GROMACS .gro file of N, CA and C in nm:
model
  378
    1MET      N    1  10.176  -1.180  -7.841
    1MET     CA    2  10.052  -1.269  -7.791
    1MET      C    3  10.039  -1.401  -7.958
    2SER      N    4  10.094  -1.293  -7.993
    2SER     CA    5  10.121  -1.379  -8.186
    2SER      C    6  10.241  -1.562  -8.142
    3SER      N    7  10.189  -1.665  -8.189
    3SER     CA    8  10.248  -1.792  -8.187
    3SER      C    9  10.373  -1.774  -8.293
    4SER      N   10  10.434  -1.905  -8.278
    4SER     CA   11  10.540  -1.916  -8.378
    4SER      C   12  10.502  -1.938  -8.424
    5SER      N   13  10.378  -2.013  -8.494
    5SER     CA   14  10.313  -2.060  -8.704
    5SER      C   15  10.259  -1.937  -8.692
    6SER      N   16  10.223  -1.772  -8.640
    6SER     CA   17  10.156  -1.712  -8.753
    6SER      C   18  10.252  -1.634  -8.865
    7ALA      N   19  10.202  -1.562  -8.942
    7ALA     CA   20  10.253  -1.539  -9.051
    7ALA      C   21  10.377  -1.438  -9.017
    8PRO      N   22  10.472  -1.385  -9.080
    8PRO     CA   23  10.582  -1.324  -9.027
    8PRO      C   24  10.515  -1.175  -9.020
    9SER      N   25  10.576  -1.110  -8.979
    9SER     CA   26  10.600  -0.962  -9.004
    9SER      C   27  10.561  -0.907  -9.123
   10PRO      N   28  10.515  -0.790  -9.167
   10PRO     CA   29  10.548  -0.719  -9.291
   10PRO      C   30  10.644  -0.739  -9.311
   11ALA      N   31  10.785  -0.663  -9.209
   11ALA     CA   32  10.899  -0.621  -9.181
   11ALA      C   33  10.983  -0.756  -9.235
   12ASP      N   34  10.967  -0.852  -9.137
   12ASP     CA   35  11.032  -0.981  -9.151
   12ASP      C   36  10.988  -1.013  -9.357
   13GLU      N   37  10.867  -0.983  -9.361
   13GLU     CA   38  10.809  -1.075  -9.501
   13GLU      C   39  10.952  -1.007  -9.662
   14ASP      N   40  10.960  -0.803  -9.587
   14ASP     CA   41  11.067  -0.771  -9.673
   14ASP      C   42  11.175  -0.811  -9.659
   15HIS      N   43  11.206  -0.854  -9.543
   15HIS     CA   44  11.338  -0.866  -9.495
   15HIS      C   45  11.348  -1.015  -9.640
   16ARG      N   46  11.298  -1.105  -9.628
   16ARG     CA   47  11.299  -1.270  -9.611
   16ARG      C   48  11.307  -1.206  -9.759
   17LEU      N   49  11.228  -1.147  -9.905
   17LEU     CA   50  11.238  -1.096 -10.007
   17LEU      C   51  11.360  -1.027 -10.011
   18VAL      N   52  11.423  -0.938 -10.039
   18VAL     CA   53  11.544  -0.890 -10.037
   18VAL      C   54  11.674  -1.025  -9.946
   19LYS      N   55  11.684  -1.088  -9.925
   19LYS     CA   56  11.787  -1.168  -9.848
   19LYS      C   57  11.716  -1.281  -9.981
   20GLY      N   58  11.655  -1.329 -10.043
   20GLY     CA   59  11.623  -1.436 -10.120
   20GLY      C   60  11.697  -1.365 -10.234
   21LEU      N   61  11.668  -1.234 -10.291
   21LEU     CA   62  11.747  -1.123 -10.407
   21LEU      C   63  11.869  -1.165 -10.405
   22VAL      N   64  11.957  -1.099 -10.239
   22VAL     CA   65  12.077  -1.090 -10.283
   22VAL      C   66  12.149  -1.245 -10.300
   23VAL      N   67  12.105  -1.351 -10.198
   23VAL     CA   68  12.156  -1.517 -10.199
   23VAL      C   69  12.101  -1.543 -10.364
   24ARG      N   70  12.010  -1.545 -10.475
   24ARG     CA   71  12.034  -1.572 -10.618
   24ARG      C   72  12.134  -1.438 -10.647
   25THR      N   73  12.138  -1.378 -10.675
   25THR     CA   74  12.246  -1.300 -10.714
   25THR      C   75  12.352  -1.359 -10.718
   26LEU      N   76  12.417  -1.356 -10.531
   26LEU     CA   77  12.552  -1.461 -10.548
   26LEU      C   78  12.541  -1.589 -10.632
   27LEU      N   79  12.478  -1.675 -10.602
   27LEU     CA   80  12.402  -1.831 -10.715
   27LEU      C   81  12.438  -1.760 -10.814
   28LEU      N   82  12.380  -1.690 -10.869
   28LEU     CA   83  12.421  -1.650 -11.025
   28LEU      C   84  12.573  -1.581 -11.062
   29ASP      N   85  12.637  -1.560 -10.987
   29ASP     CA   86  12.794  -1.486 -10.997
   29ASP      C   87  12.895  -1.635 -10.968
   30VAL      N   88  12.838  -1.731 -10.842
   30VAL     CA   89  12.868  -1.860 -10.879
   30VAL      C   90  12.875  -1.944 -10.984
   31LEU      N   91  12.747  -1.941 -11.062
   31LEU     CA   92  12.747  -2.018 -11.151
   31LEU      C   93  12.829  -1.998 -11.269
   32GLU      N   94  12.755  -1.863 -11.334
   32GLU     CA   95  12.899  -1.798 -11.399
   32GLU      C   96  13.041  -1.793 -11.410
   33ARG      N   97  13.071  -1.804 -11.242
   33ARG     CA   98  13.261  -1.831 -11.242
   33ARG      C   99  13.266  -1.973 -11.290
   34ASP      N  100  13.209  -2.098 -11.212
   34ASP     CA  101  13.214  -2.240 -11.226
   34ASP      C  102  13.167  -2.299 -11.346
   35ILE      N  103  13.064  -2.207 -11.441
   35ILE     CA  104  13.123  -2.238 -11.568
   35ILE      C  105  13.224  -2.210 -11.672
   36ARG      N  106  13.246  -2.097 -11.623
   36ARG     CA  107  13.381  -2.036 -11.698
   36ARG      C  108  13.508  -2.134 -11.661
   37THR      N  109  13.525  -2.145 -11.569
   37THR     CA  110  13.652  -2.261 -11.567
   37THR      C  111  13.604  -2.345 -11.571
   38LEU      N  112  13.472  -2.426 -11.576
   38LEU     CA  113  13.516  -2.584 -11.650
   38LEU      C  114  13.477  -2.594 -11.811
   39GLU      N  115  13.493  -2.448 -11.871
   39GLU     CA  116  13.512  -2.454 -11.953
   39GLU      C  117  13.650  -2.440 -12.081
   40THR      N  118  13.741  -2.455 -11.911
   40THR     CA  119  13.881  -2.401 -11.947
   40THR      C  120  13.940  -2.577 -11.927
   41LEU      N  121  13.854  -2.683 -11.836
   41LEU     CA  122  13.893  -2.792 -11.796
   41LEU      C  123  13.938  -2.907 -11.920
   42LEU      N  124  14.025  -3.001 -11.907
   42LEU     CA  125  13.997  -3.128 -12.001
   42LEU      C  126  13.935  -3.159 -11.982
   43LEU      N  127  13.777  -3.170 -11.974
   43LEU     CA  128  13.669  -3.299 -11.978
   43LEU      C  129  13.675  -3.320 -12.072
   44LYS      N  130  13.628  -3.480 -12.032
   44LYS     CA  131  13.526  -3.560 -12.125
   44LYS      C  132  13.446  -3.505 -12.223
   45MET      N  133  13.369  -3.393 -12.114
   45MET     CA  134  13.173  -3.364 -12.173
   45MET      C  135  13.173  -3.262 -12.081
   46PRO      N  136  13.241  -3.156 -12.159
   46PRO     CA  137  13.241  -3.065 -12.059
   46PRO      C  138  13.108  -2.983 -12.069
   47GLU      N  139  13.012  -2.966 -12.249
   47GLU     CA  140  12.868  -2.948 -12.288
   47GLU      C  141  12.812  -2.976 -12.184
   48VAL      N  142  12.822  -3.145 -12.090
   48VAL     CA  143  12.680  -3.127 -12.004
   48VAL      C  144  12.669  -3.094 -11.898
   49TYR      N  145  12.776  -3.056 -11.808
   49TYR     CA  146  12.791  -2.942 -11.750
   49TYR      C  147  12.759  -2.843 -11.763
   50VAL      N  148  12.834  -2.756 -11.847
   50VAL     CA  149  12.780  -2.626 -11.847
   50VAL      C  150  12.625  -2.616 -11.877
   51LEU      N  151  12.584  -2.728 -11.955
   51LEU     CA  152  12.397  -2.715 -11.992
   51LEU      C  153  12.357  -2.771 -11.870
   52SER      N  154  12.411  -2.803 -11.755
   52SER     CA  155  12.320  -2.839 -11.687
   52SER      C  156  12.396  -2.761 -11.554
   53LEU      N  157  12.442  -2.608 -11.563
   53LEU     CA  158  12.491  -2.520 -11.469
   53LEU      C  159  12.365  -2.438 -11.566
   54THR      N  160  12.385  -2.373 -11.672
   54THR     CA  161  12.310  -2.302 -11.701
   54THR      C  162  12.145  -2.315 -11.713
   55ARG      N  163  12.120  -2.422 -11.729
   55ARG     CA  164  11.929  -2.470 -11.692
   55ARG      C  165  11.941  -2.420 -11.510
   56ILE      N  166  12.009  -2.441 -11.465
   56ILE     CA  167  12.021  -2.371 -11.319
   56ILE      C  168  11.997  -2.243 -11.338
   57GLN      N  169  12.056  -2.162 -11.405
   57GLN     CA  170  12.111  -1.989 -11.445
   57GLN      C  171  11.946  -1.933 -11.435
   58ASN      N  172  11.907  -2.030 -11.521
   58ASN     CA  173  11.740  -2.033 -11.645
   58ASN      C  174  11.672  -1.955 -11.505
   59GLN      N  175  11.625  -2.128 -11.415
   59GLN     CA  176  11.543  -2.185 -11.344
   59GLN      C  177  11.564  -2.016 -11.198
   60VAL      N  178  11.716  -2.007 -11.153
   60VAL     CA  179  11.720  -1.921 -11.066
   60VAL      C  180  11.679  -1.734 -11.145
   61LEU      N  181  11.633  -1.681 -11.231
   61LEU     CA  182  11.689  -1.603 -11.306
   61LEU      C  183  11.505  -1.616 -11.333
   62LYS      N  184  11.440  -1.661 -11.358
   62LYS     CA  185  11.283  -1.703 -11.282
   62LYS      C  186  11.280  -1.649 -11.209
   63GLU      N  187  11.335  -1.711 -11.097
   63GLU     CA  188  11.283  -1.670 -10.983
   63GLU      C  189  11.284  -1.604 -10.918
   64MET      N  190  11.408  -1.523 -10.926
   64MET     CA  191  11.459  -1.404 -10.918
   64MET      C  192  11.319  -1.306 -10.961
   65LEU      N  193  11.204  -1.281 -11.085
   65LEU     CA  194  11.093  -1.227 -11.181
   65LEU      C  195  11.070  -1.229 -11.112
   66VAL      N  196  11.012  -1.306 -11.022
   66VAL     CA  197  10.927  -1.399 -10.878
   66VAL      C  198  10.914  -1.267 -10.771
   67VAL      N  199  11.045  -1.322 -10.739
   67VAL     CA  200  11.111  -1.149 -10.637
   67VAL      C  201  11.047  -1.083 -10.638
   68ARG      N  202  11.144  -0.999 -10.750
   68ARG     CA  203  11.120  -0.861 -10.804
   68ARG      C  204  10.968  -0.842 -10.789
   69LYS      N  205  10.902  -0.930 -10.830
   69LYS     CA  206  10.727  -0.923 -10.857
   69LYS      C  207  10.699  -0.845 -10.700
   70GLN      N  208  10.716  -0.946 -10.608
   70GLN     CA  209  10.668  -0.956 -10.487
   70GLN      C  210  10.689  -0.811 -10.444
   71MET      N  211  10.824  -0.833 -10.512
   71MET     CA  212  10.843  -0.716 -10.364
   71MET      C  213  10.833  -0.566 -10.468
   72ARG      N  214  10.816  -0.599 -10.577
   72ARG     CA  215  10.774  -0.401 -10.608
   72ARG      C  216  10.600  -0.418 -10.588
   73LYS      N  217  10.538  -0.521 -10.548
   73LYS     CA  218  10.413  -0.523 -10.486
   73LYS      C  219  10.405  -0.505 -10.398
   74ARG      N  220  10.466  -0.535 -10.253
   74ARG     CA  221  10.519  -0.470 -10.145
   74ARG      C  222  10.590  -0.326 -10.148
   75GLY      N  223  10.613  -0.248 -10.251
   75GLY     CA  224  10.690  -0.172 -10.212
   75GLY      C  225  10.827  -0.151 -10.163
   76VAL      N  226  10.883  -0.239 -10.209
   76VAL     CA  227  11.037  -0.270 -10.165
   76VAL      C  228  11.150  -0.249 -10.291
   77LYS      N  229  11.188  -0.221 -10.284
   77LYS     CA  230  11.300  -0.137 -10.344
   77LYS      C  231  11.472  -0.161 -10.312
   78ILE      N  232  11.563  -0.249 -10.425
   78ILE     CA  233  11.663  -0.188 -10.390
   78ILE      C  234  11.767  -0.080 -10.402
   79LEU      N  235  11.809  -0.010 -10.351
   79LEU     CA  236  11.891   0.110 -10.425
   79LEU      C  237  12.039   0.034 -10.368
   80GLU      N  238  12.122  -0.015 -10.339
   80GLU     CA  239  12.225  -0.047 -10.288
   80GLU      C  240  12.288  -0.195 -10.279
   81GLU      N  241  12.415  -0.201 -10.366
   81GLU     CA  242  12.463  -0.315 -10.271
   81GLU      C  243  12.584  -0.295 -10.294
   82LYS      N  244  12.704  -0.311 -10.190
   82LYS     CA  245  12.787  -0.252 -10.155
   82LYS      C  246  12.914  -0.469 -10.126
   83ARG      N  247  12.967  -0.500 -10.145
   83ARG     CA  248  13.037  -0.613 -10.081
   83ARG      C  249  13.170  -0.558 -10.004
   84GLU      N  250  13.186  -0.588  -9.947
   84GLU     CA  251  13.292  -0.554  -9.869
   84GLU      C  252  13.334  -0.670  -9.781
   85THR      N  253  13.490  -0.661  -9.785
   85THR     CA  254  13.565  -0.772  -9.702
   85THR      C  255  13.508  -0.892  -9.582
   86GLU      N  256  13.387  -0.867  -9.560
   86GLU     CA  257  13.368  -0.921  -9.428
   86GLU      C  258  13.225  -0.936  -9.461
   87GLY      N  259  13.138  -0.909  -9.555
   87GLY     CA  260  13.008  -0.917  -9.601
   87GLY      C  261  12.974  -0.847  -9.737
   88ILE      N  262  12.843  -0.940  -9.741
   88ILE     CA  263  12.724  -0.808  -9.819
   88ILE      C  264  12.651  -0.771  -9.800
   89GLU      N  265  12.672  -0.592  -9.820
   89GLU     CA  266  12.523  -0.514  -9.758
   89GLU      C  267  12.461  -0.437  -9.824
   90THR      N  268  12.338  -0.451  -9.803
   90THR     CA  269  12.214  -0.406  -9.919
   90THR      C  270  12.149  -0.307  -9.833
   91ILE      N  271  12.123  -0.159  -9.907
   91ILE     CA  272  12.020  -0.086  -9.851
   91ILE      C  273  11.925  -0.116  -9.917
   92TYR      N  274  11.781  -0.087  -9.872
   92TYR     CA  275  11.647  -0.091  -9.960
   92TYR      C  276  11.590  -0.016  -9.923
   93LEU      N  277  11.530   0.028  -9.959
   93LEU     CA  278  11.370   0.136  -9.953
   93LEU      C  279  11.282   0.057  -9.985
   94CYS      N  280  11.191   0.107  -9.845
   94CYS     CA  281  11.094  -0.009  -9.816
   94CYS      C  282  10.979   0.059  -9.788
   95ARG      N  283  10.874   0.098  -9.860
   95ARG     CA  284  10.754   0.212  -9.821
   95ARG      C  285  10.759   0.332  -9.745
   96GLY      N  286  10.954   0.346  -9.825
   96GLY     CA  287  10.920   0.528  -9.736
   96GLY      C  288  11.054   0.465  -9.677
   97TYR      N  289  11.083   0.442  -9.624
   97TYR     CA  290  11.200   0.348  -9.512
   97TYR      C  291  11.267   0.356  -9.527
   98TRP      N  292  11.409   0.344  -9.549
   98TRP     CA  293  11.522   0.348  -9.544
   98TRP      C  294  11.595   0.173  -9.480
   99GLN      N  295  11.609   0.127  -9.516
   99GLN     CA  296  11.643  -0.003  -9.469
   99GLN      C  297  11.801  -0.126  -9.505
  100ARG      N  298  11.825  -0.138  -9.416
  100ARG     CA  299  11.938  -0.188  -9.448
  100ARG      C  300  11.948  -0.358  -9.384
  101PHE      N  301  12.030  -0.449  -9.493
  101PHE     CA  302  12.061  -0.624  -9.493
  101PHE      C  303  12.150  -0.622  -9.500
  102TYR      N  304  12.242  -0.690  -9.386
  102TYR     CA  305  12.371  -0.757  -9.396
  102TYR      C  306  12.413  -0.909  -9.362
  103MET      N  307  12.462  -0.945  -9.458
  103MET     CA  308  12.494  -1.043  -9.450
  103MET      C  309  12.680  -1.110  -9.413
  104LEU      N  310  12.710  -1.160  -9.333
  104LEU     CA  311  12.874  -1.164  -9.362
  104LEU      C  312  12.887  -1.305  -9.463
  105TRP      N  313  13.009  -1.298  -9.500
  105TRP     CA  314  13.011  -1.364  -9.605
  105TRP      C  315  13.015  -1.532  -9.569
  106THR      N  316  13.062  -1.580  -9.425
  106THR     CA  317  13.002  -1.718  -9.429
  106THR      C  318  12.876  -1.747  -9.398
  107PHE      N  319  12.797  -1.691  -9.393
  107PHE     CA  320  12.659  -1.689  -9.401
  107PHE      C  321  12.583  -1.704  -9.483
  108ALA      N  322  12.662  -1.617  -9.562
  108ALA     CA  323  12.597  -1.600  -9.740
  108ALA      C  324  12.635  -1.736  -9.821
  109ARG      N  325  12.805  -1.771  -9.817
  109ARG     CA  326  12.802  -1.897  -9.852
  109ARG      C  327  12.716  -2.012  -9.843
  110ASN      N  328  12.682  -2.054  -9.678
  110ASN     CA  329  12.640  -2.147  -9.652
  110ASN      C  330  12.514  -2.112  -9.712
  111GLU      N  331  12.454  -1.999  -9.791
  111GLU     CA  332  12.276  -1.952  -9.788
  111GLU      C  333  12.282  -2.027  -9.941
  112VAL      N  334  12.386  -1.983 -10.074
  112VAL     CA  335  12.427  -2.020 -10.131
  112VAL      C  336  12.388  -2.119 -10.203
  113LYS      N  337  12.495  -2.176 -10.080
  113LYS     CA  338  12.499  -2.402 -10.089
  113LYS      C  339  12.382  -2.420 -10.076
  114GLN      N  340  12.333  -2.369 -10.036
  114GLN     CA  341  12.198  -2.444  -9.962
  114GLN      C  342  12.129  -2.413 -10.068
  115GLU      N  343  12.118  -2.309 -10.162
  115GLU     CA  344  12.006  -2.296 -10.254
  115GLU      C  345  12.041  -2.351 -10.327
  116LEU      N  346  12.174  -2.394 -10.378
  116LEU     CA  347  12.230  -2.499 -10.509
  116LEU      C  348  12.205  -2.627 -10.492
  117SER      N  349  12.255  -2.699 -10.311
  117SER     CA  350  12.155  -2.826 -10.410
  117SER      C  351  12.025  -2.792 -10.358
  118LEU      N  352  11.959  -2.730 -10.349
  118LEU     CA  353  11.788  -2.725 -10.405
  118LEU      C  354  11.809  -2.774 -10.494
  119HIS      N  355  11.863  -2.662 -10.599
  119HIS     CA  356  11.816  -2.651 -10.761
  119HIS      C  357  11.864  -2.846 -10.838
  120LEU      N  358  12.019  -2.797 -10.693
  120LEU     CA  359  12.056  -2.980 -10.773
  120LEU      C  360  12.020  -3.136 -10.730
  121ASN      N  361  11.888  -3.037 -10.637
  121ASN     CA  362  11.841  -3.223 -10.551
  121ASN      C  363  11.956  -3.254 -10.561
  122ILE      N  364  12.023  -3.222 -10.404
  122ILE     CA  365  12.114  -3.283 -10.306
  122ILE      C  366  12.079  -3.261 -10.182
  123ASP      N  367  12.118  -3.374 -10.110
  123ASP     CA  368  12.084  -3.352  -9.937
  123ASP      C  369  12.171  -3.353  -9.869
  124LEU      N  370  12.187  -3.219  -9.857
  124LEU     CA  371  12.359  -3.141  -9.759
  124LEU      C  372  12.402  -3.203  -9.629
  125THR      N  373  12.284  -3.277  -9.592
  125THR     CA  374  12.298  -3.326  -9.449
  125THR      C  375  12.348  -3.515  -9.446
  126GLN      N  376  12.376  -3.519  -9.588
  126GLN     CA  377  12.471  -3.688  -9.551
  126GLN      C  378  12.560  -3.683  -9.596
   0.00000   0.00000   0.00000
């Protein structure tokens, strides 16, 4: 009897928080790698690009602090993150219950791309 506009169940919200943290962790890895790559290229003004990506890194870190605070408040704690060939698995404890969150790399890549495009104010649908 719940409508589609109703609030997510507690489990859905916990899952969303874990996913958000995993995606942002992956985004930080991508940004770090891209910054290192930019520093090796012979660009005319590499510092502009590096500063731009560093600014996004700082925003993502702030977002992660907010997510972690929400997780703590909800009794959600990430115990383990395993990166495998097919995807990334996250084991977390949620108010005393073990939970598993799994994302295939193809899905994770799209989520990270979506998150980065939000920070760059880019519409990927164009």
